[in-house]
Amino acid sequence: MKRKYLIEYDRANCIGAAACAAVAPEFWSMDEDNKATLDGATKNSDNSMQTREVELDGSELNNLLESAKTCPVNVIHVIDKETGEKLI
């Protein structure tokens, strides 16, 4: 069963390690400035913060969570939309 999650990405503090893109290329890509971009995201005016709502099954969620856990500066957060629980 799929559930809705909100991905919040603090792009301003990304150091460009590319771990997220290596683990979950279906969510992340690397931009020309060597920072990750959350594909399909809504971006604020200066692109320092990106958000995306997704509907995922268990294996897709695990892949997303793994990409967030690999971030050395912890700028990727995943929130369960139903419960409001911050998973990462």
CSV table of C-alpha atoms in Angstrom, one decimal:
chain,number,residue,atom,x,y,z
A,1,MET,CA,0.0,0.0,0.0
A,2,LYS,CA,1.3,3.4,-1.0
A,3,ARG,CA,1.5,6.3,1.5
A,4,LYS,CA,2.2,10.0,1.0
A,5,TYR,CA,5.4,11.6,2.1
A,6,LEU,CA,6.9,15.0,2.0
A,7,ILE,CA,10.6,15.4,1.1
A,8,GLU,CA,12.2,18.6,2.4
A,9,TYR,CA,15.7,19.4,1.0
A,10,ASP,CA,17.8,22.2,2.3
A,11,ARG,CA,19.8,22.8,-0.9
A,12,ALA,CA,21.6,25.8,0.4
A,13,ASN,CA,23.6,23.6,2.8
A,14,CYS,CA,24.3,20.8,0.4
A,15,ILE,CA,28.0,20.1,0.0
A,16,GLY,CA,27.7,18.2,-3.2
A,17,ALA,CA,28.8,14.8,-2.0
A,18,ALA,CA,26.4,13.1,-4.5
A,19,ALA,CA,25.6,10.2,-2.2
A,20,CYS,CA,21.9,10.8,-2.5
A,21,ALA,CA,22.0,10.7,-6.3
A,22,ALA,CA,24.1,7.5,-6.3
A,23,VAL,CA,21.7,5.7,-4.0
A,24,ALA,CA,18.4,7.0,-5.4
A,25,PRO,CA,18.8,8.5,-8.9
A,26,GLU,CA,15.0,8.3,-9.3
A,27,PHE,CA,14.7,11.1,-6.8
A,28,TRP,CA,18.0,13.0,-7.2
A,29,SER,CA,20.3,14.4,-9.8
A,30,MET,CA,23.4,16.6,-9.7
A,31,ASP,CA,23.1,20.1,-11.0
A,32,GLU,CA,25.7,22.2,-12.9
A,33,ASP,CA,26.8,23.8,-9.6
A,34,ASN,CA,27.7,20.3,-8.2
A,35,LYS,CA,24.8,20.3,-5.8
A,36,ALA,CA,22.0,17.8,-5.7
A,37,THR,CA,18.6,18.6,-7.1
A,38,LEU,CA,15.4,17.0,-6.0
A,39,ASP,CA,13.8,16.0,-9.3
A,40,GLY,CA,10.2,17.2,-9.6
A,41,ALA,CA,10.4,19.5,-6.6
A,42,THR,CA,8.9,22.8,-5.9
A,43,LYS,CA,11.6,25.3,-5.3
A,44,ASN,CA,11.6,28.6,-3.4
A,45,SER,CA,12.6,31.8,-5.1
A,46,ASP,CA,16.4,31.4,-4.7
A,47,ASN,CA,16.3,27.6,-5.0
A,48,SER,CA,17.8,27.2,-1.5
A,49,MET,CA,14.9,24.9,-0.4
A,50,GLN,CA,13.2,22.3,-2.4
A,51,THR,CA,10.1,20.2,-1.5
A,52,ARG,CA,8.3,17.4,-3.2
A,53,GLU,CA,5.2,15.3,-2.2
A,54,VAL,CA,5.4,11.7,-3.2
A,55,GLU,CA,3.3,8.6,-2.9
A,56,LEU,CA,5.5,5.5,-2.2
A,57,ASP,CA,5.3,1.8,-1.4
A,58,GLY,CA,7.6,0.2,1.2
A,59,SER,CA,10.6,-0.5,-1.1
A,60,GLU,CA,10.4,3.0,-2.7
A,61,LEU,CA,10.3,4.6,0.7
A,62,ASN,CA,13.3,2.5,1.9
A,63,ASN,CA,15.3,3.7,-1.1
A,64,LEU,CA,14.4,7.3,-0.4
A,65,LEU,CA,15.3,7.0,3.3
A,66,GLU,CA,18.6,5.4,2.4
A,67,SER,CA,19.4,8.3,0.2
A,68,ALA,CA,18.6,10.7,3.0
A,69,LYS,CA,20.7,8.7,5.5
A,70,THR,CA,23.8,8.8,3.2
A,71,CYS,CA,23.8,12.6,3.2
A,72,PRO,CA,26.8,13.7,5.3
A,73,VAL,CA,25.3,17.0,6.2
A,74,ASN,CA,21.7,15.8,6.9
A,75,VAL,CA,19.9,18.3,4.6
A,76,ILE,CA,17.3,15.8,3.4
A,77,HIS,CA,14.2,15.2,5.5
A,78,VAL,CA,11.3,12.8,4.9
A,79,ILE,CA,7.9,13.4,6.7
A,80,ASP,CA,5.0,11.0,6.7
A,81,LYS,CA,2.1,13.2,5.5
A,82,GLU,CA,-0.6,11.1,7.3
A,83,THR,CA,1.0,11.1,10.8
A,84,GLY,CA,3.3,14.2,10.5
A,85,GLU,CA,6.2,12.0,11.8
A,86,LYS,CA,9.6,13.1,10.7
A,87,LEU,CA,11.2,9.9,9.5
A,88,ILE,CA,14.6,11.4,8.8
